[in-house]
C-alpha positions as semicolon CSV with decimal commas, in nm:
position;residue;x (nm);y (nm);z (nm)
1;X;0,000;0,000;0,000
2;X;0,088;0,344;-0,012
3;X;0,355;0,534;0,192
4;X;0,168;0,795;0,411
5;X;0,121;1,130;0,256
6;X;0,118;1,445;0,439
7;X;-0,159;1,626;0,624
8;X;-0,486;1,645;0,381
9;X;-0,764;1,889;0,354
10;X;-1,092;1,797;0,545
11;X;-1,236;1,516;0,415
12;X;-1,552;1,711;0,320
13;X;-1,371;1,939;0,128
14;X;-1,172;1,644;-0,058
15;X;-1,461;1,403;-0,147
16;X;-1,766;1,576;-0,287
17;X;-1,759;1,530;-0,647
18;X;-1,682;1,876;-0,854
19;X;-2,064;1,839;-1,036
20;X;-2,371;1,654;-0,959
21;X;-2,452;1,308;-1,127
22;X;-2,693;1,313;-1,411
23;X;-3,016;1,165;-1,295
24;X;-3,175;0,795;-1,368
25;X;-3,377;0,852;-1,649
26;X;-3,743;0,941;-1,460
27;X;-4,080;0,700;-1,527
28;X;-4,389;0,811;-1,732
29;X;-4,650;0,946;-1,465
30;X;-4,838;0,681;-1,263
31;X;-5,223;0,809;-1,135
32;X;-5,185;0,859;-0,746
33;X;-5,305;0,549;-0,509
34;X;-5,424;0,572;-0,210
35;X;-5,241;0,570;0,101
36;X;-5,123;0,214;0,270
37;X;-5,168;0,156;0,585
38;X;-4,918;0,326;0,833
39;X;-4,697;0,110;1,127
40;X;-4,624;-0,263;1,159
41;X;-4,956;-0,356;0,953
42;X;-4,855;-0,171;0,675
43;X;-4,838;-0,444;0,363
44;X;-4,533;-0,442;0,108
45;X;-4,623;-0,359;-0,247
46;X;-4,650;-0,686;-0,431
47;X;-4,518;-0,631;-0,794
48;X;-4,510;-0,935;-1,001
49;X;-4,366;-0,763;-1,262
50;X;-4,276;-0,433;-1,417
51;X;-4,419;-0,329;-1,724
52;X;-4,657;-0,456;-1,973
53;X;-4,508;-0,765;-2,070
54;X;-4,488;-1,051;-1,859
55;X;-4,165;-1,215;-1,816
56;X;-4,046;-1,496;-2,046
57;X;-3,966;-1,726;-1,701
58;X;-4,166;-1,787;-1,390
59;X;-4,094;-1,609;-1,107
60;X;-3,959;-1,863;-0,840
61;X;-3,655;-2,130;-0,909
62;X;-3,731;-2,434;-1,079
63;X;-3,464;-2,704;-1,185
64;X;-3,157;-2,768;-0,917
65;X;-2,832;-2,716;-1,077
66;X;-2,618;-3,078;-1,135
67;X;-2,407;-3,176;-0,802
68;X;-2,042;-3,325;-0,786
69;X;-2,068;-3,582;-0,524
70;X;-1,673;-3,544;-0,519
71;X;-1,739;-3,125;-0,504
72;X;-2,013;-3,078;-0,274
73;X;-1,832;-2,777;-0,126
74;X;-1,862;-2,601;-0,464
75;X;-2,233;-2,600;-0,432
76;X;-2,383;-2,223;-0,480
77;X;-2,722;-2,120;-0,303
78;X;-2,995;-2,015;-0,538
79;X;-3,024;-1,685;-0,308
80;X;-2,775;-1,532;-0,001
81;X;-2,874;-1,266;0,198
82;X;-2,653;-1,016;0,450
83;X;-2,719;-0,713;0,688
84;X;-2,538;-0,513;0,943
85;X;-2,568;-0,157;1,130
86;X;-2,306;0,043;1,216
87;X;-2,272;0,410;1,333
88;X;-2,522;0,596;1,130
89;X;-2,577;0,324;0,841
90;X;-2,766;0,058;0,768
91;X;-2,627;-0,231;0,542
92;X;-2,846;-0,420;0,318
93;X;-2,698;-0,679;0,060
94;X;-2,830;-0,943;-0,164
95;X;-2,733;-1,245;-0,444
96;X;-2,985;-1,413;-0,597
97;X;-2,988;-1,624;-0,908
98;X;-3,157;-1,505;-1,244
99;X;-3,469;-1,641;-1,401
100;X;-3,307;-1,779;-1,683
101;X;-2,995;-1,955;-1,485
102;X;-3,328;-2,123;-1,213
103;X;-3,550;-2,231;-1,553
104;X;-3,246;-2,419;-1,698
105;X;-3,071;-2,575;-1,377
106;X;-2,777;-2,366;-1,384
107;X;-2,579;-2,231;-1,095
108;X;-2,604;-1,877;-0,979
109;X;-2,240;-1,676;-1,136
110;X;-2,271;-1,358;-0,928
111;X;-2,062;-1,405;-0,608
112;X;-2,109;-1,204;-0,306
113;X;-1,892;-1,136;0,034
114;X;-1,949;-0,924;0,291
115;X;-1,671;-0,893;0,600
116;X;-1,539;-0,695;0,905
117;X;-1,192;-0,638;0,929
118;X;-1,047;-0,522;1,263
119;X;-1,243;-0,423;1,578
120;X;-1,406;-0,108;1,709
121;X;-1,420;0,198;1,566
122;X;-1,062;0,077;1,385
123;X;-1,269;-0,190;1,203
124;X;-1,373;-0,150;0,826
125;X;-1,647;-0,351;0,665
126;X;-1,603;-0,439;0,286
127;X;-1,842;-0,548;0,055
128;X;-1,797;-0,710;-0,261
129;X;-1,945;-0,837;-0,558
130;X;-1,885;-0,983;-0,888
131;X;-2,105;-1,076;-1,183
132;X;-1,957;-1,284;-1,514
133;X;-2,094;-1,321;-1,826
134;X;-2,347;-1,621;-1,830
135;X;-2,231;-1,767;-2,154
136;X;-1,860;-1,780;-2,038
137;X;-1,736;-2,129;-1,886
138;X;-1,547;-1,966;-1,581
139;X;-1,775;-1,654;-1,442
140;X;-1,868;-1,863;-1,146
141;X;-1,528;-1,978;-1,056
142;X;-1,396;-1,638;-1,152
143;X;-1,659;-1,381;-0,986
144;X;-1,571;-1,601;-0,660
145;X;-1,241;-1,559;-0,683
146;X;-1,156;-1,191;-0,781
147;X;-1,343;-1,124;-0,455
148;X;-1,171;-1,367;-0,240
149;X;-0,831;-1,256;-0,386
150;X;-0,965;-0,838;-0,337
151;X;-1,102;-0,938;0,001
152;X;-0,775;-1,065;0,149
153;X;-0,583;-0,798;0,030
154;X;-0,775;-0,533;0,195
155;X;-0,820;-0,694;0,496
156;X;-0,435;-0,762;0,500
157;X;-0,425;-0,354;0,439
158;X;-0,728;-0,289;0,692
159;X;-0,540;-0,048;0,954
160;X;-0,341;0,155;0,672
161;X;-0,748;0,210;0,464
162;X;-0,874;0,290;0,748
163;X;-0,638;0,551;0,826
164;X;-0,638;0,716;0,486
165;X;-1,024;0,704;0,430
166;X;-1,076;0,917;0,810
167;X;-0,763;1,111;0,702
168;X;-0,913;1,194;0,338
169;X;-0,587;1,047;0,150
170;X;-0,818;1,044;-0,186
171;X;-0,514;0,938;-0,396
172;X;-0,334;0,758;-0,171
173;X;-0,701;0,505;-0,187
174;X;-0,719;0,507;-0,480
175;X;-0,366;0,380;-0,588
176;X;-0,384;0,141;-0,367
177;X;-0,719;0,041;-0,456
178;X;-0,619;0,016;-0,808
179;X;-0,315;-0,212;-0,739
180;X;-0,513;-0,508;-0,544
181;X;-0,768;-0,485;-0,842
182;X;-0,522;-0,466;-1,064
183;X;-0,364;-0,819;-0,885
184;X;-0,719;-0,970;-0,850
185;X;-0,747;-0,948;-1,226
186;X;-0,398;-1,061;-1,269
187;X;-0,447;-1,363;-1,078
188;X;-0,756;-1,458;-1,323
189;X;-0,560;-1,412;-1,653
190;X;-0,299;-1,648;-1,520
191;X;-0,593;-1,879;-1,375
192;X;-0,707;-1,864;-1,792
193;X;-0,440;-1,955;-1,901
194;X;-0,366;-2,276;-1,669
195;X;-0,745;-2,444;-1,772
196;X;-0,677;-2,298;-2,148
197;X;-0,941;-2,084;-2,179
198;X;-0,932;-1,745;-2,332
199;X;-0,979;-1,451;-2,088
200;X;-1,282;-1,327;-2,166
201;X;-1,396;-1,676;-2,060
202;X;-1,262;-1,641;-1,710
203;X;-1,328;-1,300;-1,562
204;X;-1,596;-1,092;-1,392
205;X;-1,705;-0,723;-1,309
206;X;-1,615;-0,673;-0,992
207;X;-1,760;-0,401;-0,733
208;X;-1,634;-0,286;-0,405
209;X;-1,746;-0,078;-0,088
210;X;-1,570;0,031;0,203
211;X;-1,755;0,147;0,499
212;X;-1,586;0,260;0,852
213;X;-1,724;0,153;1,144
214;X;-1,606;0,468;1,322
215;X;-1,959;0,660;1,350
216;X;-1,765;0,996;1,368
217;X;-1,691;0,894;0,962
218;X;-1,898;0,957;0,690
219;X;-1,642;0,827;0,399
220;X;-1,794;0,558;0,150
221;X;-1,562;0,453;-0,068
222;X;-1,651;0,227;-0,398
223;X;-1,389;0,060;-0,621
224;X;-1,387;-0,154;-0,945
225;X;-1,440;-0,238;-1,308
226;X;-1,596;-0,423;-1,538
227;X;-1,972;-0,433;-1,560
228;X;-2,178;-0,308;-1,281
229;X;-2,285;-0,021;-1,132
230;X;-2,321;0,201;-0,861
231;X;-2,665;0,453;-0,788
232;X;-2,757;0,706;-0,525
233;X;-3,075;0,768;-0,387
234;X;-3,103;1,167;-0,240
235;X;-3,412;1,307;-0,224
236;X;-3,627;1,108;-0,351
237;X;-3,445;1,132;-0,731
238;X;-3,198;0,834;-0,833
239;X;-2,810;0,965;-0,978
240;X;-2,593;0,746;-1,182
241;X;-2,288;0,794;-1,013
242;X;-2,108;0,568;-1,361
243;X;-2,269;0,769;-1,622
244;X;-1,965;0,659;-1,901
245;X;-1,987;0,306;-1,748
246;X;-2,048;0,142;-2,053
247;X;-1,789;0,316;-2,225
248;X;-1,540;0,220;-1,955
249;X;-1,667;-0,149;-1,941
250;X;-1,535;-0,188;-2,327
251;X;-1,185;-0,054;-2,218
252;X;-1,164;-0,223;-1,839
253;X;-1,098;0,065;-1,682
254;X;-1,086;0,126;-1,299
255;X;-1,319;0,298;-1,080
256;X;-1,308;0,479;-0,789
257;X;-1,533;0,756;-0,581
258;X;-1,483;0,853;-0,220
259;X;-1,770;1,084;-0,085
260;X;-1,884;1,202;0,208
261;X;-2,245;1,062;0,289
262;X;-2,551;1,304;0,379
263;X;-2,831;1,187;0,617
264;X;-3,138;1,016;0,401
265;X;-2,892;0,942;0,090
266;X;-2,930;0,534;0,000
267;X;-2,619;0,400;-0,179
268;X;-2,715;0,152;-0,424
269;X;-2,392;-0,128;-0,534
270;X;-2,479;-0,365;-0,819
271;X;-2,374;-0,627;-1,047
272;X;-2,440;-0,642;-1,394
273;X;-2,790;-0,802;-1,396
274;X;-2,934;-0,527;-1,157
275;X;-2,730;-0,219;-1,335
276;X;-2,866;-0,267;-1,650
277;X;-3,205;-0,221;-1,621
278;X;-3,179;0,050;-1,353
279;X;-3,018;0,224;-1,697
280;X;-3,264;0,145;-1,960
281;X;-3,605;0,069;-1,763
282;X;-3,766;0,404;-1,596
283;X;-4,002;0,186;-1,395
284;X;-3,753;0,008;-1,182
285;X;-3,549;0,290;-1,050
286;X;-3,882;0,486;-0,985
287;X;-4,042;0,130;-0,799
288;X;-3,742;0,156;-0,589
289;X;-3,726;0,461;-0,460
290;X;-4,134;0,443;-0,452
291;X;-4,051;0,149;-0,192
292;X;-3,727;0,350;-0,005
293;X;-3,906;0,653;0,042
294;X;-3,942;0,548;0,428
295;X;-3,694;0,674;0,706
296;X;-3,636;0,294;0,814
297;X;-3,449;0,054;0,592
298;X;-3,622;-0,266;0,440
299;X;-3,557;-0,558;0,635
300;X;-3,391;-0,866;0,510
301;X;-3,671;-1,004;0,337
302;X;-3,825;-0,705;0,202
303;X;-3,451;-0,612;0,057
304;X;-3,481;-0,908;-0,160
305;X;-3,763;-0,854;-0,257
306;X;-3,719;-0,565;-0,392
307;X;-3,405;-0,611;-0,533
308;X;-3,619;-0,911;-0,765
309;X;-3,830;-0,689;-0,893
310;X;-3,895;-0,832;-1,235
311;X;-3,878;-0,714;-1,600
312;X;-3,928;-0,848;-1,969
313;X;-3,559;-0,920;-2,155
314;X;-3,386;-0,931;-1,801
315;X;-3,339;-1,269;-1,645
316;X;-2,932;-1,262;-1,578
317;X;-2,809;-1,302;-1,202
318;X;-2,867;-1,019;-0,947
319;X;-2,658;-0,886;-0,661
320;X;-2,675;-0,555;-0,453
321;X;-2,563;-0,415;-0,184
322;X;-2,752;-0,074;-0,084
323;X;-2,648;0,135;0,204
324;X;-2,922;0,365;0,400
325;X;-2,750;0,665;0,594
326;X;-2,965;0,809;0,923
């Protein structure tokens, strides 16, 4: 990791991007319904689908993918779900498989982990996620291991990130966050190359979020490249904090953002299968943040739930991981 630097400005000061994010595209007008229920009784919103056309696959897993008696521990869930609170956030994450992957008995690709490195307000929690293309051999093996390989290095480099995300060392993180990506991805080219398949067929978008546990710091940090995305939800309207994601996708590049986090914002971290149609399909974003509108986050169940909201031409693997600042 990097050598210290030298006293930084306020981390405020440092982080805030120069210009806003340009906005989720915004849904057609829906006529107003009337009120739910307030407190405990309230009922979620149950959305089969969005949009006019039903989607091609049902909407609950069908076939089992195959099982290695000699590989049991290789088995992948068709869903994992994850939650913490720390400080003045509330951690909400989520990996299910897609529609298409539960109609034909194949295993989920997307890989998720979620850890706490260190202990009191020292500690940093890192989440990360990785989706791979579903017609390439390797994206479950690979999505697994880019965050395996990413996850060890930062918690090996826990104390040192910690100290330059309270300190506001913006380039110090992100050289350093660049280098262990940079070795994650390294790792799967040479991985490629040992099982003879071509690198496109053994690689993944990977995503990453750093959170402090110290409640007197407000510094997210999000890392990565390939496909995937990353959203924020401020005031009710949804920002596209990747706008040239695509663009960078085609070339691999890195990405990095360290802000500061205001009360009521919701951080939204996805994969692939979840980023895409929060792009091109007004009604999800706007069902979201329909659902998010209350001060409390979702619970565990209601998370996924949401995050399965369903839509015509999208049936790839999901994972999130949304943050909700108090």
């Amino acid at each position: 990791m990097p050598v210290r630097r030298p006293e930084s400005p306020p981390a405020e000061a440092r982080f805030e991007p120069p210009a806003a994010a340009p906005p989720v595209p915004a849904a057609p007008p829906v006529p107003a319904a009337a009120p739910a229920p307030a407190g405990p009784a309230a009922a979620r919103p149950e959305v089969s689908h969005l949009g006019d056309r039903a989607p091609t696959y049902a909407p609950e897993p069908g076939a089992l993918p195959p099982a290695d008696p000699a590989a049991l521990d290789a088995l992948t869930p068709d869903t994992v779900l994850e939650g913490a609170r720390y400080g003045t956030y509330t951690l909400r994450a989520a990996s299910l498989r897609g529609d298409s992957a539960r109609y034909r008995g194949e295993a989920r690709r997307d890989f998720l982990l979620t850890a706490r490195f260190g202990s009191g307000d020292e500690a940093l929690v890192l989440v990360a996620l990785a989706g791979g293309d579903r017609a390439a051999p390797g994206a479950a093996e690979a999505a697994a291991e880019l965050c395996r390989t990413v996850a060890g290095a930062v918690g090996r480099s826990q104390e040192r990130l910690a100290e330059d995300i309270r300190a506001g060392r913006r380039d110090a993180l992100r050289s350093g966050l660049q280098r262990l990506t940079d070795r994650g991805y390294g790792r799967l080219r040479a991985r490629a190359a040992e099982l003879g398949l071509a690198e496109t067929a053994y690689t993944a978008g990977l995503r990453g979020l750093l959170l402090p546990v110290d409640p007197q710091c407000r510094t997210r940090v999000c890392f990565g490249a390939g496909a995937g995305g990353l959203f924020r939800l401020r005031s009710g309207a949804w920002q596209d904090l990747e706008p040239d994601a695509q663009a960078e996708d085609a070339e691999g590049g890195f990405r990095f953002r360290a802000s500061v986090a205001r009360s009521g914002d919701t951080l939204l971290l996805c994969s692939g299968g979840l980023a895409e149609p929060m792009r091109e399909e007004a009604a999800l974003p706007a069902e979201l943040a329909a659902r998010w509108a209350e001060q409390e986050p979702p619970g565990l169940a209601a998370f996924l739930a949401d995050i399965q909201l369903r839509l015509k031409g999208y049936a790839d693997d999901r994972t999130a991981a949304a943050v909700w600042e108090a």
